[in-house]
Amino acid sequence: MRPIDSICLCLLACLMTCCKARDNACSVAQQYFFKRVDKIDLSQFYGLYITLRGKNSDGSMRIRAIELRLENGERIGIPGYEFDVKEASPDVFSNIIKFAKHFGQKEEDAMSFCIEYCRKMTKIVNKLRVQEIKSNLELGEFIIFRFSSDCALVYKKKNANVKNSKWQSVFSDKNKISEQWYFLKF
């Protein structure tokens, strides 16, 4: 065997080992997730896009932003961290009011509602140990729970409306792991 062949075989073995380790990490994340997700009302995530950034002083994940993505294409974003909500600039404060009104809150209660909402979502995200939660109602009624840069679980009720053809193909039997859950590998 030529030295170059040996090097190629070693590289291939390393790549396969890395892929297997990533698959195992995704599998462990899924098992952990399913143990905790049963106790959570998933409907609260429809239309939300939650992105994380760094960690809080206690080691928990910090939400960078929470954005509502509505069917009509409107997007309403608020800071995802309690301190950032309290220190919001006037243009961000107008989004805080819109966000709170979307949930039926009065304008004078918008700030306290959004602070509590951020606290609640931070607890849930940390309980589920996800990196991101995405749902865009323009695309359809489904929620993506991302665990890493290369794997996610997607929740879709049996007869939920999926408007985007790319996403319709995701909801095939090959990706299905249970009645309402699909595995997505990037």
mmCIF file with all atom_site columns, C-alpha atoms in Angstrom:
data_model
loop_
_atom_site.group_PDB
_atom_site.id
_atom_site.type_symbol
_atom_site.label_atom_id
_atom_site.label_alt_id
_atom_site.label_comp_id
_atom_site.label_asym_id
_atom_site.label_entity_id
_atom_site.label_seq_id
_atom_site.pdbx_PDB_ins_code
_atom_site.Cartn_x
_atom_site.Cartn_y
_atom_site.Cartn_z
_atom_site.occupancy
_atom_site.B_iso_or_equiv
_atom_site.pdbx_formal_charge
_atom_site.auth_seq_id
_atom_site.auth_comp_id
_atom_site.auth_asym_id
_atom_site.auth_atom_id
_atom_site.pdbx_PDB_model_num
ATOM 1   C CA . MET A 1 1   ? 0.000   0.000  0.000  1.00 0.00 ? 1   MET A CA 1
ATOM 2   C CA . ARG A 1 2   ? 1.329   3.416  -0.919 1.00 0.00 ? 2   ARG A CA 1
ATOM 3   C CA . PRO A 1 3   ? 1.829   5.998  1.867  1.00 0.00 ? 3   PRO A CA 1
ATOM 4   C CA . ILE A 1 4   ? -0.820  8.249  0.324  1.00 0.00 ? 4   ILE A CA 1
ATOM 5   C CA . ASP A 1 5   ? -3.361  5.396  0.481  1.00 0.00 ? 5   ASP A CA 1
ATOM 6   C CA . SER A 1 6   ? -2.590  4.894  4.166  1.00 0.00 ? 6   SER A CA 1
ATOM 7   C CA . ILE A 1 7   ? -3.052  8.591  4.848  1.00 0.00 ? 7   ILE A CA 1
ATOM 8   C CA . CYS A 1 8   ? -6.387  8.623  2.983  1.00 0.00 ? 8   CYS A CA 1
ATOM 9   C CA . LEU A 1 9   ? -7.608  5.598  4.943  1.00 0.00 ? 9   LEU A CA 1
ATOM 10  C CA . CYS A 1 10  ? -6.612  7.248  8.234  1.00 0.00 ? 10  CYS A CA 1
ATOM 11  C CA . LEU A 1 11  ? -8.416  10.451 7.275  1.00 0.00 ? 11  LEU A CA 1
ATOM 12  C CA . LEU A 1 12  ? -11.517 8.510  6.271  1.00 0.00 ? 12  LEU A CA 1
ATOM 13  C CA . ALA A 1 13  ? -11.483 6.611  9.578  1.00 0.00 ? 13  ALA A CA 1
ATOM 14  C CA . CYS A 1 14  ? -11.141 9.903  11.498 1.00 0.00 ? 14  CYS A CA 1
ATOM 15  C CA . LEU A 1 15  ? -14.031 11.458 9.587  1.00 0.00 ? 15  LEU A CA 1
ATOM 16  C CA . MET A 1 16  ? -16.235 8.435  10.201 1.00 0.00 ? 16  MET A CA 1
ATOM 17  C CA . THR A 1 17  ? -15.379 8.507  13.912 1.00 0.00 ? 17  THR A CA 1
ATOM 18  C CA . CYS A 1 18  ? -16.214 12.218 14.126 1.00 0.00 ? 18  CYS A CA 1
ATOM 19  C CA . CYS A 1 19  ? -19.528 11.699 12.316 1.00 0.00 ? 19  CYS A CA 1
ATOM 20  C CA . LYS A 1 20  ? -20.381 8.788  14.591 1.00 0.00 ? 20  LYS A CA 1
ATOM 21  C CA . ALA A 1 21  ? -19.575 10.917 17.675 1.00 0.00 ? 21  ALA A CA 1
ATOM 22  C CA . ARG A 1 22  ? -21.807 13.738 16.373 1.00 0.00 ? 22  ARG A CA 1
ATOM 23  C CA . ASP A 1 23  ? -24.621 11.268 15.669 1.00 0.00 ? 23  ASP A CA 1
ATOM 24  C CA . ASN A 1 24  ? -24.231 9.902  19.192 1.00 0.00 ? 24  ASN A CA 1
ATOM 25  C CA . ALA A 1 25  ? -24.337 13.445 20.636 1.00 0.00 ? 25  ALA A CA 1
ATOM 26  C CA . CYS A 1 26  ? -27.553 14.094 18.690 1.00 0.00 ? 26  CYS A CA 1
ATOM 27  C CA . SER A 1 27  ? -29.010 10.848 19.979 1.00 0.00 ? 27  SER A CA 1
ATOM 28  C CA . VAL A 1 28  ? -28.169 11.703 23.597 1.00 0.00 ? 28  VAL A CA 1
ATOM 29  C CA . ALA A 1 29  ? -29.633 15.209 23.156 1.00 0.00 ? 29  ALA A CA 1
ATOM 30  C CA . GLN A 1 30  ? -32.850 13.725 21.739 1.00 0.00 ? 30  GLN A CA 1
ATOM 31  C CA . GLN A 1 31  ? -33.245 11.296 24.618 1.00 0.00 ? 31  GLN A CA 1
ATOM 32  C CA . TYR A 1 32  ? -32.737 14.079 27.150 1.00 0.00 ? 32  TYR A CA 1
ATOM 33  C CA . PHE A 1 33  ? -35.142 16.338 25.243 1.00 0.00 ? 33  PHE A CA 1
ATOM 34  C CA . PHE A 1 34  ? -37.962 13.774 25.057 1.00 0.00 ? 34  PHE A CA 1
ATOM 35  C CA . LYS A 1 35  ? -37.790 13.169 28.811 1.00 0.00 ? 35  LYS A CA 1
ATOM 36  C CA . ARG A 1 36  ? -38.535 16.861 29.423 1.00 0.00 ? 36  ARG A CA 1
ATOM 37  C CA . VAL A 1 37  ? -40.685 18.031 26.519 1.00 0.00 ? 37  VAL A CA 1
ATOM 38  C CA . ASP A 1 38  ? -43.783 16.024 27.539 1.00 0.00 ? 38  ASP A CA 1
ATOM 39  C CA . LYS A 1 39  ? -44.453 18.423 30.400 1.00 0.00 ? 39  LYS A CA 1
ATOM 40  C CA . ILE A 1 40  ? -44.344 21.537 28.197 1.00 0.00 ? 40  ILE A CA 1
ATOM 41  C CA . ASP A 1 41  ? -47.172 23.071 26.155 1.00 0.00 ? 41  ASP A CA 1
ATOM 42  C CA . LEU A 1 42  ? -45.554 23.223 22.716 1.00 0.00 ? 42  LEU A CA 1
ATOM 43  C CA . SER A 1 43  ? -48.254 25.471 21.261 1.00 0.00 ? 43  SER A CA 1
ATOM 44  C CA . GLN A 1 44  ? -46.611 28.415 23.040 1.00 0.00 ? 44  GLN A CA 1
ATOM 45  C CA . PHE A 1 45  ? -43.735 28.194 20.528 1.00 0.00 ? 45  PHE A CA 1
ATOM 46  C CA . TYR A 1 46  ? -45.811 28.621 17.349 1.00 0.00 ? 46  TYR A CA 1
ATOM 47  C CA . GLY A 1 47  ? -44.568 31.721 15.566 1.00 0.00 ? 47  GLY A CA 1
ATOM 48  C CA . LEU A 1 48  ? -41.556 32.207 17.865 1.00 0.00 ? 48  LEU A CA 1
ATOM 49  C CA . TYR A 1 49  ? -37.916 32.385 16.921 1.00 0.00 ? 49  TYR A CA 1
ATOM 50  C CA . ILE A 1 50  ? -35.678 32.152 19.996 1.00 0.00 ? 50  ILE A CA 1
ATOM 51  C CA . THR A 1 51  ? -31.926 32.594 19.564 1.00 0.00 ? 51  THR A CA 1
ATOM 52  C CA . LEU A 1 52  ? -29.331 32.105 22.279 1.00 0.00 ? 52  LEU A CA 1
ATOM 53  C CA . ARG A 1 53  ? -26.089 33.925 23.006 1.00 0.00 ? 53  ARG A CA 1
ATOM 54  C CA . GLY A 1 54  ? -23.634 32.937 25.702 1.00 0.00 ? 54  GLY A CA 1
ATOM 55  C CA . LYS A 1 55  ? -24.340 32.095 29.294 1.00 0.00 ? 55  LYS A CA 1
ATOM 56  C CA . ASN A 1 56  ? -25.624 33.870 32.376 1.00 0.00 ? 56  ASN A CA 1
ATOM 57  C CA . SER A 1 57  ? -23.502 34.137 35.523 1.00 0.00 ? 57  SER A CA 1
ATOM 58  C CA . ASP A 1 58  ? -25.174 30.976 36.873 1.00 0.00 ? 58  ASP A CA 1
ATOM 59  C CA . GLY A 1 59  ? -24.107 28.980 33.787 1.00 0.00 ? 59  GLY A CA 1
ATOM 60  C CA . SER A 1 60  ? -27.562 28.876 32.202 1.00 0.00 ? 60  SER A CA 1
ATOM 61  C CA . MET A 1 61  ? -27.999 29.800 28.543 1.00 0.00 ? 61  MET A CA 1
ATOM 62  C CA . ARG A 1 62  ? -28.914 33.413 27.778 1.00 0.00 ? 62  ARG A CA 1
ATOM 63  C CA . ILE A 1 63  ? -31.567 34.229 25.198 1.00 0.00 ? 63  ILE A CA 1
ATOM 64  C CA . ARG A 1 64  ? -30.330 36.905 22.788 1.00 0.00 ? 64  ARG A CA 1
ATOM 65  C CA . ALA A 1 65  ? -33.688 37.670 21.186 1.00 0.00 ? 65  ALA A CA 1
ATOM 66  C CA . ILE A 1 66  ? -37.268 36.492 20.941 1.00 0.00 ? 66  ILE A CA 1
ATOM 67  C CA . GLU A 1 67  ? -39.031 37.252 17.695 1.00 0.00 ? 67  GLU A CA 1
ATOM 68  C CA . LEU A 1 68  ? -42.653 36.685 16.725 1.00 0.00 ? 68  LEU A CA 1
ATOM 69  C CA . ARG A 1 69  ? -42.979 35.609 13.092 1.00 0.00 ? 69  ARG A CA 1
ATOM 70  C CA . LEU A 1 70  ? -46.612 35.966 12.140 1.00 0.00 ? 70  LEU A CA 1
ATOM 71  C CA . GLU A 1 71  ? -48.551 34.517 9.192  1.00 0.00 ? 71  GLU A CA 1
ATOM 72  C CA . ASN A 1 72  ? -48.898 37.932 7.554  1.00 0.00 ? 72  ASN A CA 1
ATOM 73  C CA . GLY A 1 73  ? -45.086 38.272 7.436  1.00 0.00 ? 73  GLY A CA 1
ATOM 74  C CA . GLU A 1 74  ? -44.884 40.722 10.330 1.00 0.00 ? 74  GLU A CA 1
ATOM 75  C CA . ARG A 1 75  ? -41.972 40.252 12.704 1.00 0.00 ? 75  ARG A CA 1
ATOM 76  C CA . ILE A 1 76  ? -41.892 41.666 16.218 1.00 0.00 ? 76  ILE A CA 1
ATOM 77  C CA . GLY A 1 77  ? -38.639 41.221 18.101 1.00 0.00 ? 77  GLY A CA 1
ATOM 78  C CA . ILE A 1 78  ? -37.746 41.895 21.709 1.00 0.00 ? 78  ILE A CA 1
ATOM 79  C CA . PRO A 1 79  ? -34.516 41.388 23.652 1.00 0.00 ? 79  PRO A CA 1
ATOM 80  C CA . GLY A 1 80  ? -34.438 37.969 25.263 1.00 0.00 ? 80  GLY A CA 1
ATOM 81  C CA . TYR A 1 81  ? -32.629 38.979 28.421 1.00 0.00 ? 81  TYR A CA 1
ATOM 82  C CA . GLU A 1 82  ? -34.438 40.689 31.287 1.00 0.00 ? 82  GLU A CA 1
ATOM 83  C CA . PHE A 1 83  ? -31.803 43.439 31.719 1.00 0.00 ? 83  PHE A CA 1
ATOM 84  C CA . ASP A 1 84  ? -31.916 44.271 27.994 1.00 0.00 ? 84  ASP A CA 1
ATOM 85  C CA . VAL A 1 85  ? -35.709 44.637 28.171 1.00 0.00 ? 85  VAL A CA 1
ATOM 86  C CA . LYS A 1 86  ? -35.398 47.048 31.108 1.00 0.00 ? 86  LYS A CA 1
ATOM 87  C CA . GLU A 1 87  ? -32.795 49.133 29.240 1.00 0.00 ? 87  GLU A CA 1
ATOM 88  C CA . ALA A 1 88  ? -34.631 49.164 25.893 1.00 0.00 ? 88  ALA A CA 1
ATOM 89  C CA . SER A 1 89  ? -34.241 52.127 23.570 1.00 0.00 ? 89  SER A CA 1
ATOM 90  C CA . PRO A 1 90  ? -37.419 53.915 22.365 1.00 0.00 ? 90  PRO A CA 1
ATOM 91  C CA . ASP A 1 91  ? -37.560 51.961 19.077 1.00 0.00 ? 91  ASP A CA 1
ATOM 92  C CA . VAL A 1 92  ? -37.144 48.633 20.905 1.00 0.00 ? 92  VAL A CA 1
ATOM 93  C CA . PHE A 1 93  ? -39.724 49.738 23.475 1.00 0.00 ? 93  PHE A CA 1
ATOM 94  C CA . SER A 1 94  ? -42.297 50.138 20.684 1.00 0.00 ? 94  SER A CA 1
ATOM 95  C CA . ASN A 1 95  ? -41.676 46.461 19.808 1.00 0.00 ? 95  ASN A CA 1
ATOM 96  C CA . ILE A 1 96  ? -42.083 45.530 23.479 1.00 0.00 ? 96  ILE A CA 1
ATOM 97  C CA . ILE A 1 97  ? -45.521 47.159 23.405 1.00 0.00 ? 97  ILE A CA 1
ATOM 98  C CA . LYS A 1 98  ? -46.483 45.384 20.125 1.00 0.00 ? 98  LYS A CA 1
ATOM 99  C CA . PHE A 1 99  ? -45.212 42.062 21.470 1.00 0.00 ? 99  PHE A CA 1
ATOM 100 C CA . ALA A 1 100 ? -47.206 42.377 24.696 1.00 0.00 ? 100 ALA A CA 1
ATOM 101 C CA . LYS A 1 101 ? -50.351 43.502 22.843 1.00 0.00 ? 101 LYS A CA 1
ATOM 102 C CA . HIS A 1 102 ? -50.097 40.418 20.623 1.00 0.00 ? 102 HIS A CA 1
ATOM 103 C CA . PHE A 1 103 ? -50.528 38.379 23.811 1.00 0.00 ? 103 PHE A CA 1
ATOM 104 C CA . GLY A 1 104 ? -53.492 40.505 24.949 1.00 0.00 ? 104 GLY A CA 1
ATOM 105 C CA . GLN A 1 105 ? -51.605 42.727 27.400 1.00 0.00 ? 105 GLN A CA 1
ATOM 106 C CA . LYS A 1 106 ? -52.253 46.426 28.026 1.00 0.00 ? 106 LYS A CA 1
ATOM 107 C CA . GLU A 1 107 ? -49.624 48.973 27.020 1.00 0.00 ? 107 GLU A CA 1
ATOM 108 C CA . GLU A 1 108 ? -48.897 49.902 30.641 1.00 0.00 ? 108 GLU A CA 1
ATOM 109 C CA . ASP A 1 109 ? -48.205 46.230 31.451 1.00 0.00 ? 109 ASP A CA 1
ATOM 110 C CA . ALA A 1 110 ? -45.950 45.627 28.424 1.00 0.00 ? 110 ALA A CA 1
ATOM 111 C CA . MET A 1 111 ? -42.599 45.983 30.193 1.00 0.00 ? 111 MET A CA 1
ATOM 112 C CA . SER A 1 112 ? -43.429 43.704 33.130 1.00 0.00 ? 112 SER A CA 1
ATOM 113 C CA . PHE A 1 113 ? -45.088 41.176 30.799 1.00 0.00 ? 113 PHE A CA 1
ATOM 114 C CA . CYS A 1 114 ? -42.007 40.982 28.538 1.00 0.00 ? 114 CYS A CA 1
ATOM 115 C CA . ILE A 1 115 ? -39.631 40.656 31.500 1.00 0.00 ? 115 ILE A CA 1
ATOM 116 C CA . GLU A 1 116 ? -41.665 37.748 32.874 1.00 0.00 ? 116 GLU A CA 1
ATOM 117 C CA . TYR A 1 117 ? -41.970 36.250 29.400 1.00 0.00 ? 117 TYR A CA 1
ATOM 118 C CA . CYS A 1 118 ? -38.167 36.322 28.994 1.00 0.00 ? 118 CYS A CA 1
ATOM 119 C CA . ARG A 1 119 ? -37.706 34.663 32.391 1.00 0.00 ? 119 ARG A CA 1
ATOM 120 C CA . LYS A 1 120 ? -40.222 31.952 31.503 1.00 0.00 ? 120 LYS A CA 1
ATOM 121 C CA . MET A 1 121 ? -38.636 31.231 28.103 1.00 0.00 ? 121 MET A CA 1
ATOM 122 C CA . THR A 1 122 ? -35.134 31.183 29.617 1.00 0.00 ? 122 THR A CA 1
ATOM 123 C CA . LYS A 1 123 ? -36.246 28.496 32.088 1.00 0.00 ? 123 LYS A CA 1
ATOM 124 C CA . ILE A 1 124 ? -37.832 26.417 29.332 1.00 0.00 ? 124 ILE A CA 1
ATOM 125 C CA . VAL A 1 125 ? -34.862 26.696 26.955 1.00 0.00 ? 125 VAL A CA 1
ATOM 126 C CA . ASN A 1 126 ? -32.474 25.673 29.722 1.00 0.00 ? 126 ASN A CA 1
ATOM 127 C CA . LYS A 1 127 ? -34.717 22.802 30.754 1.00 0.00 ? 127 LYS A CA 1
ATOM 128 C CA . LEU A 1 128 ? -34.813 21.478 27.178 1.00 0.00 ? 128 LEU A CA 1
ATOM 129 C CA . ARG A 1 129 ? -31.108 22.166 26.508 1.00 0.00 ? 129 ARG A CA 1
ATOM 130 C CA . VAL A 1 130 ? -31.649 23.418 22.985 1.00 0.00 ? 130 VAL A CA 1
ATOM 131 C CA . GLN A 1 131 ? -29.581 25.939 21.033 1.00 0.00 ? 131 GLN A CA 1
ATOM 132 C CA . GLU A 1 132 ? -32.482 27.464 19.158 1.00 0.00 ? 132 GLU A CA 1
ATOM 133 C CA . ILE A 1 133 ? -36.253 27.257 18.764 1.00 0.00 ? 133 ILE A CA 1
ATOM 134 C CA . LYS A 1 134 ? -37.766 28.336 15.444 1.00 0.00 ? 134 LYS A CA 1
ATOM 135 C CA . SER A 1 135 ? -41.289 28.583 14.138 1.00 0.00 ? 135 SER A CA 1
ATOM 136 C CA . ASN A 1 136 ? -42.306 30.761 11.222 1.00 0.00 ? 136 ASN A CA 1
ATOM 137 C CA . LEU A 1 137 ? -46.048 30.733 10.571 1.00 0.00 ? 137 LEU A CA 1
ATOM 138 C CA . GLU A 1 138 ? -45.460 31.964 7.000  1.00 0.00 ? 138 GLU A CA 1
ATOM 139 C CA . LEU A 1 139 ? -43.921 28.539 6.295  1.00 0.00 ? 139 LEU A CA 1
ATOM 140 C CA . GLY A 1 140 ? -46.421 26.463 8.250  1.00 0.00 ? 140 GLY A CA 1
ATOM 141 C CA . GLU A 1 141 ? -47.426 25.117 11.637 1.00 0.00 ? 141 GLU A CA 1
ATOM 142 C CA . PHE A 1 142 ? -44.309 23.381 12.900 1.00 0.00 ? 142 PHE A CA 1
ATOM 143 C CA . ILE A 1 143 ? -41.543 24.045 15.433 1.00 0.00 ? 143 ILE A CA 1
ATOM 144 C CA . ILE A 1 144 ? -37.820 23.327 15.076 1.00 0.00 ? 144 ILE A CA 1
ATOM 145 C CA . PHE A 1 145 ? -35.802 22.499 18.201 1.00 0.00 ? 145 PHE A CA 1
ATOM 146 C CA . ARG A 1 146 ? -32.133 22.710 17.266 1.00 0.00 ? 146 ARG A CA 1
ATOM 147 C CA . PHE A 1 147 ? -29.543 20.855 19.376 1.00 0.00 ? 147 PHE A CA 1
ATOM 148 C CA . SER A 1 148 ? -26.377 21.558 17.429 1.00 0.00 ? 148 SER A CA 1
ATOM 149 C CA . SER A 1 149 ? -25.187 22.896 14.114 1.00 0.00 ? 149 SER A CA 1
ATOM 150 C CA . ASP A 1 150 ? -26.067 19.576 12.525 1.00 0.00 ? 150 ASP A CA 1
ATOM 151 C CA . CYS A 1 151 ? -29.204 18.140 14.129 1.00 0.00 ? 151 CYS A CA 1
ATOM 152 C CA . ALA A 1 152 ? -32.689 19.165 15.201 1.00 0.00 ? 152 ALA A CA 1
ATOM 153 C CA . LEU A 1 153 ? -36.084 17.736 16.011 1.00 0.00 ? 153 LEU A CA 1
ATOM 154 C CA . VAL A 1 154 ? -39.158 19.157 14.312 1.00 0.00 ? 154 VAL A CA 1
ATOM 155 C CA . TYR A 1 155 ? -42.615 19.034 15.887 1.00 0.00 ? 155 TYR A CA 1
ATOM 156 C CA . LYS A 1 156 ? -45.651 18.994 13.583 1.00 0.00 ? 156 LYS A CA 1
ATOM 157 C CA . LYS A 1 157 ? -49.146 17.895 14.469 1.00 0.00 ? 157 LYS A CA 1
ATOM 158 C CA . LYS A 1 158 ? -50.605 15.242 12.175 1.00 0.00 ? 158 LYS A CA 1
ATOM 159 C CA . ASN A 1 159 ? -52.716 17.491 9.917  1.00 0.00 ? 159 ASN A CA 1
ATOM 160 C CA . ALA A 1 160 ? -50.867 20.762 10.447 1.00 0.00 ? 160 ALA A CA 1
ATOM 161 C CA . ASN A 1 161 ? -50.667 23.153 7.525  1.00 0.00 ? 161 ASN A CA 1
ATOM 162 C CA . VAL A 1 162 ? -47.229 23.285 5.842  1.00 0.00 ? 162 VAL A CA 1
ATOM 163 C CA . LYS A 1 163 ? -47.125 26.012 3.187  1.00 0.00 ? 163 LYS A CA 1
ATOM 164 C CA . ASN A 1 164 ? -43.539 25.720 1.973  1.00 0.00 ? 164 ASN A CA 1
ATOM 165 C CA . SER A 1 165 ? -42.607 22.937 -0.482 1.00 0.00 ? 165 SER A CA 1
ATOM 166 C CA . LYS A 1 166 ? -39.084 22.544 0.950  1.00 0.00 ? 166 LYS A CA 1
ATOM 167 C CA . TRP A 1 167 ? -40.557 21.884 4.364  1.00 0.00 ? 167 TRP A CA 1
ATOM 168 C CA . GLN A 1 168 ? -43.250 19.566 3.003  1.00 0.00 ? 168 GLN A CA 1
ATOM 169 C CA . SER A 1 169 ? -40.456 17.248 1.842  1.00 0.00 ? 169 SER A CA 1
ATOM 170 C CA . VAL A 1 170 ? -38.939 17.235 5.352  1.00 0.00 ? 170 VAL A CA 1
ATOM 171 C CA . PHE A 1 171 ? -42.148 15.718 6.708  1.00 0.00 ? 171 PHE A CA 1
ATOM 172 C CA . SER A 1 172 ? -41.723 12.403 4.924  1.00 0.00 ? 172 SER A CA 1
ATOM 173 C CA . ASP A 1 173 ? -41.610 8.972  6.513  1.00 0.00 ? 173 ASP A CA 1
ATOM 174 C CA . LYS A 1 174 ? -37.817 8.807  6.151  1.00 0.00 ? 174 LYS A CA 1
ATOM 175 C CA . ASN A 1 175 ? -37.436 11.623 8.708  1.00 0.00 ? 175 ASN A CA 1
ATOM 176 C CA . LYS A 1 176 ? -40.315 10.559 10.950 1.00 0.00 ? 176 LYS A CA 1
ATOM 177 C CA . ILE A 1 177 ? -39.417 9.230  14.388 1.00 0.00 ? 177 ILE A CA 1
ATOM 178 C CA . SER A 1 178 ? -42.921 9.280  15.900 1.00 0.00 ? 178 SER A CA 1
ATOM 179 C CA . GLU A 1 179 ? -46.431 10.509 15.086 1.00 0.00 ? 179 GLU A CA 1
ATOM 180 C CA . GLN A 1 180 ? -45.563 14.202 15.512 1.00 0.00 ? 180 GLN A CA 1
ATOM 181 C CA . TRP A 1 181 ? -41.749 14.284 15.556 1.00 0.00 ? 181 TRP A CA 1
ATOM 182 C CA . TYR A 1 182 ? -39.220 14.377 12.732 1.00 0.00 ? 182 TYR A CA 1
ATOM 183 C CA . PHE A 1 183 ? -35.428 14.232 12.798 1.00 0.00 ? 183 PHE A CA 1
ATOM 184 C CA . LEU A 1 184 ? -33.562 16.817 10.760 1.00 0.00 ? 184 LEU A CA 1
ATOM 185 C CA . LYS A 1 185 ? -29.871 16.522 9.962  1.00 0.00 ? 185 LYS A CA 1
ATOM 186 C CA . PHE A 1 186 ? -28.036 19.464 8.396  1.00 0.00 ? 186 PHE A CA 1
#
